[in-house]
Coordinates of C-alpha atoms in Angstrom, one line a residue:
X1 CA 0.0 0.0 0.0
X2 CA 3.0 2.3 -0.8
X3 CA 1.8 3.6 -3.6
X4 CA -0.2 6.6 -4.3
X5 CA -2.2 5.6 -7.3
X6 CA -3.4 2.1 -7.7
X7 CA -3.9 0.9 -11.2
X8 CA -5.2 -2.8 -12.7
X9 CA -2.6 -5.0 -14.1
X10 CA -2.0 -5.4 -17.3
X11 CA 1.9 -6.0 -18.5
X12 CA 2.3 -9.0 -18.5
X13 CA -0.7 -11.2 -18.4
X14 CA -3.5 -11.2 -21.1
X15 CA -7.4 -10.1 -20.4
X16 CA -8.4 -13.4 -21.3
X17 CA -5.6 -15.4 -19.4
X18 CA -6.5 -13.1 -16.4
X19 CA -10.3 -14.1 -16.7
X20 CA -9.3 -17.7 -17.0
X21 CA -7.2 -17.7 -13.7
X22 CA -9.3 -16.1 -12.2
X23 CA -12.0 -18.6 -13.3
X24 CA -9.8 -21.4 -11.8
X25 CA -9.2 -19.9 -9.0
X26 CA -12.5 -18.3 -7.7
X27 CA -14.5 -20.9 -8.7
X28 CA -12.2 -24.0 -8.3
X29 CA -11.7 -23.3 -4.8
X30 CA -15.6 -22.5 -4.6
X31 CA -16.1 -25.7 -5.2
X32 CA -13.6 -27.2 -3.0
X33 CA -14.5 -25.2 0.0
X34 CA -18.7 -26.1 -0.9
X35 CA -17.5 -29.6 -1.7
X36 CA -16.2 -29.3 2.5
X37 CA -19.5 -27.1 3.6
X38 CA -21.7 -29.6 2.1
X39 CA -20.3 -32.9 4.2
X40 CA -20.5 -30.9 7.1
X41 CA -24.3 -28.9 5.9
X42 CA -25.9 -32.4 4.7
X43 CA -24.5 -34.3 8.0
X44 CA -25.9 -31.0 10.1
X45 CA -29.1 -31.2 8.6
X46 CA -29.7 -35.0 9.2
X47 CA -28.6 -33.9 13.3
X48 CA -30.8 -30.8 13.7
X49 CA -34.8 -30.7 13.0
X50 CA -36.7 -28.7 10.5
X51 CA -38.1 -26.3 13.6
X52 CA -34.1 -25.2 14.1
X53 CA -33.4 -24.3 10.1
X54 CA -37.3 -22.7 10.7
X55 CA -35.8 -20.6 13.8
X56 CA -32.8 -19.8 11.9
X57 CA -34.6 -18.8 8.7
X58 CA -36.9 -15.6 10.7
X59 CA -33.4 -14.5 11.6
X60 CA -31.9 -14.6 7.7
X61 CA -34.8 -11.9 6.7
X62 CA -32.9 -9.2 9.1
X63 CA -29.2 -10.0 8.5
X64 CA -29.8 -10.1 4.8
X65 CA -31.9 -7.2 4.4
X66 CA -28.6 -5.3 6.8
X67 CA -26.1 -7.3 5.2
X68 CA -26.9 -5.9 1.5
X69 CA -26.4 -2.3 3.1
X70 CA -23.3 -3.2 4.4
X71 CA -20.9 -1.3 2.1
X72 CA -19.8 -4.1 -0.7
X73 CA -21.4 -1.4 -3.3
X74 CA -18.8 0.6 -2.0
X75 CA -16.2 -2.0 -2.6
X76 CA -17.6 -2.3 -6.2
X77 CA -17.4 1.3 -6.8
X78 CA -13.6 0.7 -6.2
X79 CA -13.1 -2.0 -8.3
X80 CA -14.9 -0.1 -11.2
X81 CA -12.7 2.9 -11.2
X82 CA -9.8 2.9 -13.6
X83 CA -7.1 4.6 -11.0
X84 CA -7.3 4.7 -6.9
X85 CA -5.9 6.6 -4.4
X86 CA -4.1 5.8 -1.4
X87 CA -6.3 7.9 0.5
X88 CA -10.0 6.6 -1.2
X89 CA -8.5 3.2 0.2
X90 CA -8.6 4.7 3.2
X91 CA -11.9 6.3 2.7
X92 CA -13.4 3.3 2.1
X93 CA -12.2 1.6 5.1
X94 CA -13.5 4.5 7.3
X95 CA -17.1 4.4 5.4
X96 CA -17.3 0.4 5.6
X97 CA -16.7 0.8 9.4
X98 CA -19.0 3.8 10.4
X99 CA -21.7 1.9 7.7
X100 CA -21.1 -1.5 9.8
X101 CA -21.4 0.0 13.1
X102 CA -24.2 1.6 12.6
X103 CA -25.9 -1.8 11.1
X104 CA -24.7 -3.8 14.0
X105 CA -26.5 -1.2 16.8
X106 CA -29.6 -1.0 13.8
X107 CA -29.8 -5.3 14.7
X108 CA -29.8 -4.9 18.3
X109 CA -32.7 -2.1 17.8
X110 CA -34.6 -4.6 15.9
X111 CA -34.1 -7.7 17.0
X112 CA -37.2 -7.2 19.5
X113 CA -39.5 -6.4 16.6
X114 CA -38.4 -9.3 15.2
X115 CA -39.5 -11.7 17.5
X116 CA -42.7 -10.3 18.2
X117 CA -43.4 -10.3 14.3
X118 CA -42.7 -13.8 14.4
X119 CA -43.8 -14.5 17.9
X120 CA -40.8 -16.5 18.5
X121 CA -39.1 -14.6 21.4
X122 CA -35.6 -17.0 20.5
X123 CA -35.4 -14.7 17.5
X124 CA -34.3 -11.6 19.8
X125 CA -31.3 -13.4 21.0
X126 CA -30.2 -14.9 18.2
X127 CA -30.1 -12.0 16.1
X128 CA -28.3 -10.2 19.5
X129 CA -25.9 -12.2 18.7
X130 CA -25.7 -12.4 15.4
X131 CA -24.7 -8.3 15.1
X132 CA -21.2 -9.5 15.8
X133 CA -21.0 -10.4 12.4
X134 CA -20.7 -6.5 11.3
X135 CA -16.8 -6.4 13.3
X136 CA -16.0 -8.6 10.9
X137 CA -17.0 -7.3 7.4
X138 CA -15.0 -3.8 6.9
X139 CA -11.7 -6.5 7.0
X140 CA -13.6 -8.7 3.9
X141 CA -14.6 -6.0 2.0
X142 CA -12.2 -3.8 1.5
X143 CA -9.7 -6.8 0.6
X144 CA -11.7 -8.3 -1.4
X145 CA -11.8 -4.5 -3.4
X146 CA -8.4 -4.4 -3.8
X147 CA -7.3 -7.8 -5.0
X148 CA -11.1 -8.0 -7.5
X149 CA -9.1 -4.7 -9.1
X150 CA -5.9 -6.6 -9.3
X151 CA -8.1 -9.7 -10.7
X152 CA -6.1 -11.5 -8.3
X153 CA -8.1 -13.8 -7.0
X154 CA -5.5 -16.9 -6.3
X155 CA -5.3 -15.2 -2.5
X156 CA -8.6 -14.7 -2.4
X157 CA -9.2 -18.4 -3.1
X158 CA -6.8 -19.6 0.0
X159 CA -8.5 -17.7 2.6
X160 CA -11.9 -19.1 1.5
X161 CA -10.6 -22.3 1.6
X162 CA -9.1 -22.1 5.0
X163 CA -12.4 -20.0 6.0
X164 CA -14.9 -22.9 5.0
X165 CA -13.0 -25.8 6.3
X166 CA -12.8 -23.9 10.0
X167 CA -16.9 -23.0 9.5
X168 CA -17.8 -26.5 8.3
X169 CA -15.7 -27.8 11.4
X170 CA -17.4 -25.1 13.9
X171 CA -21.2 -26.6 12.1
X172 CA -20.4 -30.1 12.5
X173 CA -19.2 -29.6 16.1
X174 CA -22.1 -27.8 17.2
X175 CA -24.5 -30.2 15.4
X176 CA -22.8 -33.1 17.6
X177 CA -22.4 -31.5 21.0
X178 CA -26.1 -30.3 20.9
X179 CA -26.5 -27.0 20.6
X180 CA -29.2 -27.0 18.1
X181 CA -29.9 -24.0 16.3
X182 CA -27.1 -22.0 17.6
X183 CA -24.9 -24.3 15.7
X184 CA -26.6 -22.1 12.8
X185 CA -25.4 -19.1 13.9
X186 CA -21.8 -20.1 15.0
X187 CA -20.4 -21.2 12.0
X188 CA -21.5 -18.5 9.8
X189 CA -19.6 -16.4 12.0
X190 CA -16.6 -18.9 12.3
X191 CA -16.4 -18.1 9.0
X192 CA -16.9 -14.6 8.8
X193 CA -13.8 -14.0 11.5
X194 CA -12.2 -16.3 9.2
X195 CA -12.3 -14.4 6.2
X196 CA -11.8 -11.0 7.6
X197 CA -8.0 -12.0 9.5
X198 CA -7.0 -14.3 6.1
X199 CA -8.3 -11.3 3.4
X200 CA -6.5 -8.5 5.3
X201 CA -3.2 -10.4 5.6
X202 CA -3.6 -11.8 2.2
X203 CA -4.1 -7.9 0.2
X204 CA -1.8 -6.2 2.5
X205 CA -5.1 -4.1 3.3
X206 CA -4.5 -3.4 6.8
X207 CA -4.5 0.7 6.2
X208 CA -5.5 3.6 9.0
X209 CA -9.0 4.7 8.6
X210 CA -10.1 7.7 7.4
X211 CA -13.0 9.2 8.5
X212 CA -13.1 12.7 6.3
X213 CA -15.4 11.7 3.7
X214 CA -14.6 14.7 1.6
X215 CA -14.3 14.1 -2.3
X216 CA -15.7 10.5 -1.7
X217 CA -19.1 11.4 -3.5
X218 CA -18.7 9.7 -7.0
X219 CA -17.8 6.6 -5.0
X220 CA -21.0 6.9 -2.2
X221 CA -23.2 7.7 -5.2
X222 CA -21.8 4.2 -7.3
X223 CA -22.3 2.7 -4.0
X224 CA -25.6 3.8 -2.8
X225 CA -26.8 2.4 -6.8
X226 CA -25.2 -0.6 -5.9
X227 CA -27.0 -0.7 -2.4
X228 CA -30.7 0.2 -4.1
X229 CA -30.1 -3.0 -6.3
X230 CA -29.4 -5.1 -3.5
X231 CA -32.0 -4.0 -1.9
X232 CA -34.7 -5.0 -4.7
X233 CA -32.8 -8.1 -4.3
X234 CA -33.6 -8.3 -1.4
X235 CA -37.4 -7.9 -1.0
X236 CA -37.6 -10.3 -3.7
X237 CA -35.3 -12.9 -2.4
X238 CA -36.7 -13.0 1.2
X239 CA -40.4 -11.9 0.4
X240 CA -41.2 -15.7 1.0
X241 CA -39.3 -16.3 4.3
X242 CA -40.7 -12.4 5.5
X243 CA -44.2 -13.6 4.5
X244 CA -44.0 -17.5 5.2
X245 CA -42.5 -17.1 8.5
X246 CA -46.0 -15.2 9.8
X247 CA -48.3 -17.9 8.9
X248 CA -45.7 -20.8 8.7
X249 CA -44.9 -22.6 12.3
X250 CA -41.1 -22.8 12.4
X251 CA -41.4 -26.7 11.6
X252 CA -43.2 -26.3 7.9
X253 CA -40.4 -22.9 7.1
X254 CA -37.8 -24.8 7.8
X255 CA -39.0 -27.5 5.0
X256 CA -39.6 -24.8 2.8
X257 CA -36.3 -23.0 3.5
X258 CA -34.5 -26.4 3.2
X259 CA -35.7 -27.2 0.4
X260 CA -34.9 -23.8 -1.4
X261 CA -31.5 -24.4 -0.1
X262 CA -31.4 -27.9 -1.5
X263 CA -32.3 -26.2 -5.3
X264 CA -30.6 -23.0 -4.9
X265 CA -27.2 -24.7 -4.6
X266 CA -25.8 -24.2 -8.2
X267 CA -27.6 -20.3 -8.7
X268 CA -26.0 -19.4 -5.2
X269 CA -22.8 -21.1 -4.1
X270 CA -21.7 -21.1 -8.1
X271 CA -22.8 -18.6 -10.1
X272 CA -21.9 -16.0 -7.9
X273 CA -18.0 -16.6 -7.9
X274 CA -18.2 -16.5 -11.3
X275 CA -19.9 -13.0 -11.5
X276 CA -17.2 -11.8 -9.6
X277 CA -14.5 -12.7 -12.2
X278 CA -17.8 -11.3 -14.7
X279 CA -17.9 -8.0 -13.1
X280 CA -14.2 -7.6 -12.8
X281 CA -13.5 -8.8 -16.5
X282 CA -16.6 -6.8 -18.1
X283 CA -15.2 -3.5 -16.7
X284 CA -11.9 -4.0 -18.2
X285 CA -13.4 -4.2 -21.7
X286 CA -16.7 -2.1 -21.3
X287 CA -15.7 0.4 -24.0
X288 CA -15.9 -2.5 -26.4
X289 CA -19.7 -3.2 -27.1
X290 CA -18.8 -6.2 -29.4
X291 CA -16.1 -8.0 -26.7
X292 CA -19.1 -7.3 -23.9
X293 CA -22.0 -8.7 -25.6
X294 CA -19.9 -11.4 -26.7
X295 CA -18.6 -13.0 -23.4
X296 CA -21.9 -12.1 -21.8
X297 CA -23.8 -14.5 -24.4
X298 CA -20.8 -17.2 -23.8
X299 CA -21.1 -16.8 -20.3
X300 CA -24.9 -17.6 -20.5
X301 CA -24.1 -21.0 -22.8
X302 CA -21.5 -22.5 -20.7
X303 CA -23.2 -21.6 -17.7
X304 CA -26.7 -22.9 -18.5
X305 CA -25.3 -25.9 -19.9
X306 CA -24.4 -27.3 -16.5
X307 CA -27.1 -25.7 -14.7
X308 CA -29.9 -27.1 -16.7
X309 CA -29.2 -30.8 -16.3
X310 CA -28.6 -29.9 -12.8
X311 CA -32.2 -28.7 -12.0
X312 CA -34.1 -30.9 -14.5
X313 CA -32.3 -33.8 -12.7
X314 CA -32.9 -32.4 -9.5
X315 CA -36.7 -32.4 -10.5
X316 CA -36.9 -35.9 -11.5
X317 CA -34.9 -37.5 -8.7
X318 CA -36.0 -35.7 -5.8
X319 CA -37.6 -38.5 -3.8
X320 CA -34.4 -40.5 -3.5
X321 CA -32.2 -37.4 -3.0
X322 CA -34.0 -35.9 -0.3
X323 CA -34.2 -39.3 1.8
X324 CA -30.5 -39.8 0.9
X325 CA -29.0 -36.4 1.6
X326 CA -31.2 -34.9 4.3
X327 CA -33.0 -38.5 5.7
X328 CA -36.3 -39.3 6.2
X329 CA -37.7 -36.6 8.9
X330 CA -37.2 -34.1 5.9
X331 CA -39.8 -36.5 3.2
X332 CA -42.3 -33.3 3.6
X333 CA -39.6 -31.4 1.4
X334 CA -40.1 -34.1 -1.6
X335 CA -42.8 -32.0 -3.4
X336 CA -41.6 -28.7 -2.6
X337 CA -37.7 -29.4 -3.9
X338 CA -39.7 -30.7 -7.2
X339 CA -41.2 -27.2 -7.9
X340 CA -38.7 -25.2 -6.8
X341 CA -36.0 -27.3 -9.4
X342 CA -38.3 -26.2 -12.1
X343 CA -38.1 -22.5 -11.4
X344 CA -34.5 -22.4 -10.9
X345 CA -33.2 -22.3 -14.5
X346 CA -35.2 -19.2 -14.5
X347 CA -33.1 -17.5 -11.6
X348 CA -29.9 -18.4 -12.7
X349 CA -30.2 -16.9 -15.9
X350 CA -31.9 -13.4 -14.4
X351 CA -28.8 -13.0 -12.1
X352 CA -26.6 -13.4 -15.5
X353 CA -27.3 -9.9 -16.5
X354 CA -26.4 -7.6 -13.3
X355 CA -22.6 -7.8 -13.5
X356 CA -22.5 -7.0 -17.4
X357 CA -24.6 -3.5 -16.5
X358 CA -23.3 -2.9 -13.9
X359 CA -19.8 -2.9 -14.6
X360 CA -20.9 -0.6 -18.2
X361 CA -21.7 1.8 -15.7
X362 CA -25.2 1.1 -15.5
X363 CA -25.9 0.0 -12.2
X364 CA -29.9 1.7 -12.9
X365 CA -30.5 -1.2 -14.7
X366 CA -30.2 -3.4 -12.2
X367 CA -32.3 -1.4 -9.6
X368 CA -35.2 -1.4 -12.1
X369 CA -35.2 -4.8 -12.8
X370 CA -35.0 -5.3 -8.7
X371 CA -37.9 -3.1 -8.3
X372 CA -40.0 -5.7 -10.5
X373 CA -39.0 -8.3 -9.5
X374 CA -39.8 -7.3 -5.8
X375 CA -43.4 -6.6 -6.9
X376 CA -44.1 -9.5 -9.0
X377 CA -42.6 -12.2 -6.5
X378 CA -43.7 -10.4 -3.3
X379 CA -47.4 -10.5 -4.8
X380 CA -47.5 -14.1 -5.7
X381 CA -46.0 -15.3 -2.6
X382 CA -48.9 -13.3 -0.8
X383 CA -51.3 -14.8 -3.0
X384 CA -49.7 -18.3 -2.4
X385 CA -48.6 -18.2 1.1
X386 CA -52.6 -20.0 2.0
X387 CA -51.9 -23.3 0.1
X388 CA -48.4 -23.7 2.2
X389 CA -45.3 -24.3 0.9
X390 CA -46.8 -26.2 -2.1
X391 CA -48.0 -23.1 -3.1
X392 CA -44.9 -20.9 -2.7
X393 CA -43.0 -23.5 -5.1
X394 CA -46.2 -22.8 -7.6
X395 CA -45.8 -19.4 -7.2
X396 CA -41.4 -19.3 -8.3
X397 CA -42.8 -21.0 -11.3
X398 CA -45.4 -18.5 -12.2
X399 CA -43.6 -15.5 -11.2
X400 CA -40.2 -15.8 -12.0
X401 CA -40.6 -16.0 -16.0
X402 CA -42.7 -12.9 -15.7
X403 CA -40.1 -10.9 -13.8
X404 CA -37.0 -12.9 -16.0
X405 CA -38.9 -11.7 -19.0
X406 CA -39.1 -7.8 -17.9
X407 CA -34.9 -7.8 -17.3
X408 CA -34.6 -9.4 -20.9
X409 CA -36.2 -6.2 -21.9
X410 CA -34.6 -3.5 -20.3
X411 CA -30.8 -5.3 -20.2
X412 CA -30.5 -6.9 -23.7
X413 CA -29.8 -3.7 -25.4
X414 CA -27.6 -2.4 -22.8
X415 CA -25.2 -5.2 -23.0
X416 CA -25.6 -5.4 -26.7
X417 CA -27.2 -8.5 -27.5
X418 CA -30.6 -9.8 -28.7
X419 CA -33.0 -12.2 -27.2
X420 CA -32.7 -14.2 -30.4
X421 CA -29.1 -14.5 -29.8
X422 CA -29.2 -15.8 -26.4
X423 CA -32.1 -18.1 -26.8
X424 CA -29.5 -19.8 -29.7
X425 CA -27.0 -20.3 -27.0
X426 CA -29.5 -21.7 -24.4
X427 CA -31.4 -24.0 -26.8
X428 CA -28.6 -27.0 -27.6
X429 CA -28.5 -27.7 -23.3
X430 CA -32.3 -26.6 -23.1
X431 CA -33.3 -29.5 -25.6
X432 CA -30.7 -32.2 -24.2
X433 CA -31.9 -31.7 -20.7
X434 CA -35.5 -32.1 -21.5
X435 CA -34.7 -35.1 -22.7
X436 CA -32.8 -36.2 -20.3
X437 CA -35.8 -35.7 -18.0
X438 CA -37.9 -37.4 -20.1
X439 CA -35.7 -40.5 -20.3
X440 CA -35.5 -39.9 -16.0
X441 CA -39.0 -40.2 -15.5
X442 CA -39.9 -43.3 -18.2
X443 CA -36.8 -45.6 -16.3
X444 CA -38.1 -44.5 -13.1
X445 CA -41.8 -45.5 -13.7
X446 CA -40.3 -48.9 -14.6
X447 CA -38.2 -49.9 -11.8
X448 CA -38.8 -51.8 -8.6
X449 CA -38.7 -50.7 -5.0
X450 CA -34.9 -49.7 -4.1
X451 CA -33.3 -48.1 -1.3
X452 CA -32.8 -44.4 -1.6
X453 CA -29.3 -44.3 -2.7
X454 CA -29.0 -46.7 -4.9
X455 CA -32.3 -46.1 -6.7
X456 CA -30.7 -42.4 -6.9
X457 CA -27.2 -44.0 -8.6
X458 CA -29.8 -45.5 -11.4
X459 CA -31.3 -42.4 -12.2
X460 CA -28.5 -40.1 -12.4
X461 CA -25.9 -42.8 -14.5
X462 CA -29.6 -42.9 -16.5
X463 CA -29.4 -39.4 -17.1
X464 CA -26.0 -38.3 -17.3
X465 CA -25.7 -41.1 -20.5
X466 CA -28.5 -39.7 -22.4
X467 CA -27.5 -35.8 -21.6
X468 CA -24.0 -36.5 -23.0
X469 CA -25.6 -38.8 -25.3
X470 CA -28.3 -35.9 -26.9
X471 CA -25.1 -33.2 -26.9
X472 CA -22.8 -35.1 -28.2
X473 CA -25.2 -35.6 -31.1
X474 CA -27.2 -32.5 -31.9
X475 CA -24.5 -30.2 -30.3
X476 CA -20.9 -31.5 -30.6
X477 CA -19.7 -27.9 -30.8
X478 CA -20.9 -26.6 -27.5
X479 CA -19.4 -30.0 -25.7
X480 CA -16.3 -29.2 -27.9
X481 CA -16.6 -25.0 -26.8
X482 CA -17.3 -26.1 -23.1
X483 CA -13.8 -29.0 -23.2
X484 CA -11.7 -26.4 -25.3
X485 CA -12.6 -23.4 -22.0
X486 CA -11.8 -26.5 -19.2
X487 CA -8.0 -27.9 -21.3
X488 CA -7.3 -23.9 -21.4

């Protein structure tokens, strides 16, 4: 940090070889570090009850809806500028603190309200608690600025490693010495305190803070964009937990919130990482229209053509996969994981688009298509809340397409490409993973009683062969496209 101006890399080292270790390393060790939280999530969930993940869940609408204020727009805003200074680093560290303090006391202040919402007075003290998380975040953000602008994401990768093998360990500890659904709330922030001590070592971020907020307006204003989206995001991403948790008893939300879990895996523990290395690469080339729409409509092949035969196989096997990975107590969540899987592919696709505007200095976008997605989702979950969580799964299928449809619309031209275009690159995975569902369900209608996991083995050899099978036939060049971006 001796520098006075801070500036990308560039000499030596490609765009596209940046992007691609970047790729390697934020995602690869993604999935390592998941690969870790999920023997420890999957073994925690078969210990602890649906009422626990039910208790834990009223407590997610409050840190979420804090969390998204909690000054990672401002850490965008950094990465998105072409030059730094010494002293906005140390702006931004002052603003991320003052920002997190204030959130912490704003949990405390609420945590009451809370609980009397839900009429579960454990709520109060859990969220108490929880505000303890806010210490830690100034020390993840403003590292995680300053090596995202370096697209230097090798360090980045190590920390989270470390960070998710000490969290799953915290989780599975808890889980085993009984301590319920405060095993919930400790290894989150295992992982947070984690992070924070392994980021600041790791960028060398460790700076004085600097509380004159003078000539820090561009940066607030990027930031407070940023924040607006997020918090559309928000109100549509925990409408359903907000408005289930009032009618729900903590038992039935925590099927319904396991079971989102369950089918949110790929859109939330995968995609993300890669938006990351998305944002980061998209502002280095968003004076090139061409170059952006491009890699935005190659991003949206290669990245549906894993997540489709993910959800459609999740749909078709989730009998056995629910009583193999969460065991039998959870056989409520059977039907609900079913719907959900079907409105995934939906998702996944709609949080494609707010790296590429956002990093074209568009971050509007974004809050627009937030905004409408709030309203659409919030008023079918209201309308659907009366059947259950059946009904909440029924309305992510009737909602989301609506509300993918209106971001299409708006965000298309900005990034430069059509909807044409983009249905082309979703249709070869699109049309091998319907079959492959279709293939699913006829050898599952045909087979005998089996245990749970071995009746799951059948049906996902059963469709893995036909998927590869239909690609390999009807769209050698995207298998080829998808081996050609793994060998380099």
């Amino acid at each position: 940090m001796d520098a006075t101006t801070h500036q990308p890399n560039q000499p030596t080292e490609s765009l596209a070889k940046q992007v691609r270790n970047a790729v390697i390393w934020r995602s690869g060790s993604q999935i390592l570090a998941q690969l870790v939280q999920w023997a420890a999530t999957f073994l925690v969930i078969r210990i602890l009850s649906p009422h626990d993940y039910g208790l834990y869940a009223m407590t997610s609408v409050v840190l979420v809806f804090l969390n998204m204020l909690n000054g990672y727009g401002l850490a965008s805003g950094l990465v998105q500028r072409q030059a730094i200074t010494r002293h906005e680093v140390r702006q931004l560290f002052g603003m991320l603190i003052a920002l997190n303090l204030t959130l912490a006391l704003v949990q405390l202040a609420l945590a009451p309200v809370a609980a009397s919402y839900y009429r579960q007075p454990e709520v109060a003290t859990l969220l108490r608690v929880q505000s303890l998380l806010y210490i830690a975040t100034p020390f993840i953000a403003l590292p995680y600025a300053l090596l995202s602008r370096e697209m230097d994401f090798r360090r980045q990768a190590k920390v989270n490693m470390i960070a998710s093998m000490v969290s799953a360990s915290t989780a599975l500890g808890g889980a085993l010495a009984g301590l319920g659904v405060w095993t919930l709330v400790f290894a989150p922030m295992a992982l947070f305190f984690t992070r924070a001590i392994g980021m600041t070592i790791a960028a060398r971020a460790l700076v004085w803070p600097s509380f004159d907020f003078r000539g820090a307006g561009g940066l607030a204003r990027f930031g407070g964009v940023m924040a607006a989206s997020q918090l559309f995001w928000f109100l549509q991403s925990q409408a359903d937990v907000f408005i289930a948790g009032r009618h729900f008893t903590p038992h039935m939300l925590g099927i319904y919130t396991t079971s989102l879990f369950l089918t949110q895996i790929f859109v939330s523990k995968f995609v993300p990482p890669l938006n990351e290395v998305a944002f980061s690469a998209y502002a280095r080339i968003q004076h090139d229209a061409d170059a952006t729409a491009a890699a935005f409509l190659k991003a949206v092949r290669i990245i549906m053509l894993v997540a489709l035969p993910f959800y459609f196989g999740l749909a078709t096997t989730a009998e056995p996969l629910v009583l193999t990975m969460l065991g039998d107590k959870w056989a409520e969540a059977i039907p609900v994981v079913r719907l959900l899987a079907c409105a995934m592919p939906f998702m996944t696709l709609q949080v494609l688009f707010s790296p590429a505007c956002d990093a074209l200095g568009r971050p509007g976008i974004g809050v627009r298509n937030g905004a409408t997605g709030a309203l659409i989702l919030a008023t079918a979950f209201l309308i659907a809340v009366r059947w259950d969580a059946i009904g909440l799964g029924w309305a992510w299928i009737g909602a989301y397409p609506i509300y993918l449809g209106f971001t299409c619309w708006r965000s298309l031209p900005v990034i430069g490409a059509s909807f044409p275009r983009m249905a082309a690159a979703i249709a070869p995975p699109l049309a091998a993973a319907s079959a492959m569902a279709a293939g699913v369900l006829l050898v599952d209608a045909q087979l005998p009683p089996l245990a749970p996991l071995f009746h799951l083995a059948v049906l996902v050899a059963v469709g893995a062969g036909i998927y590869g099978a239909t690609l390999l036939t009807f769209a050698r060049g995207t298998i080829m496209e998808l081996v050609a971006l793994i060998r380099h």
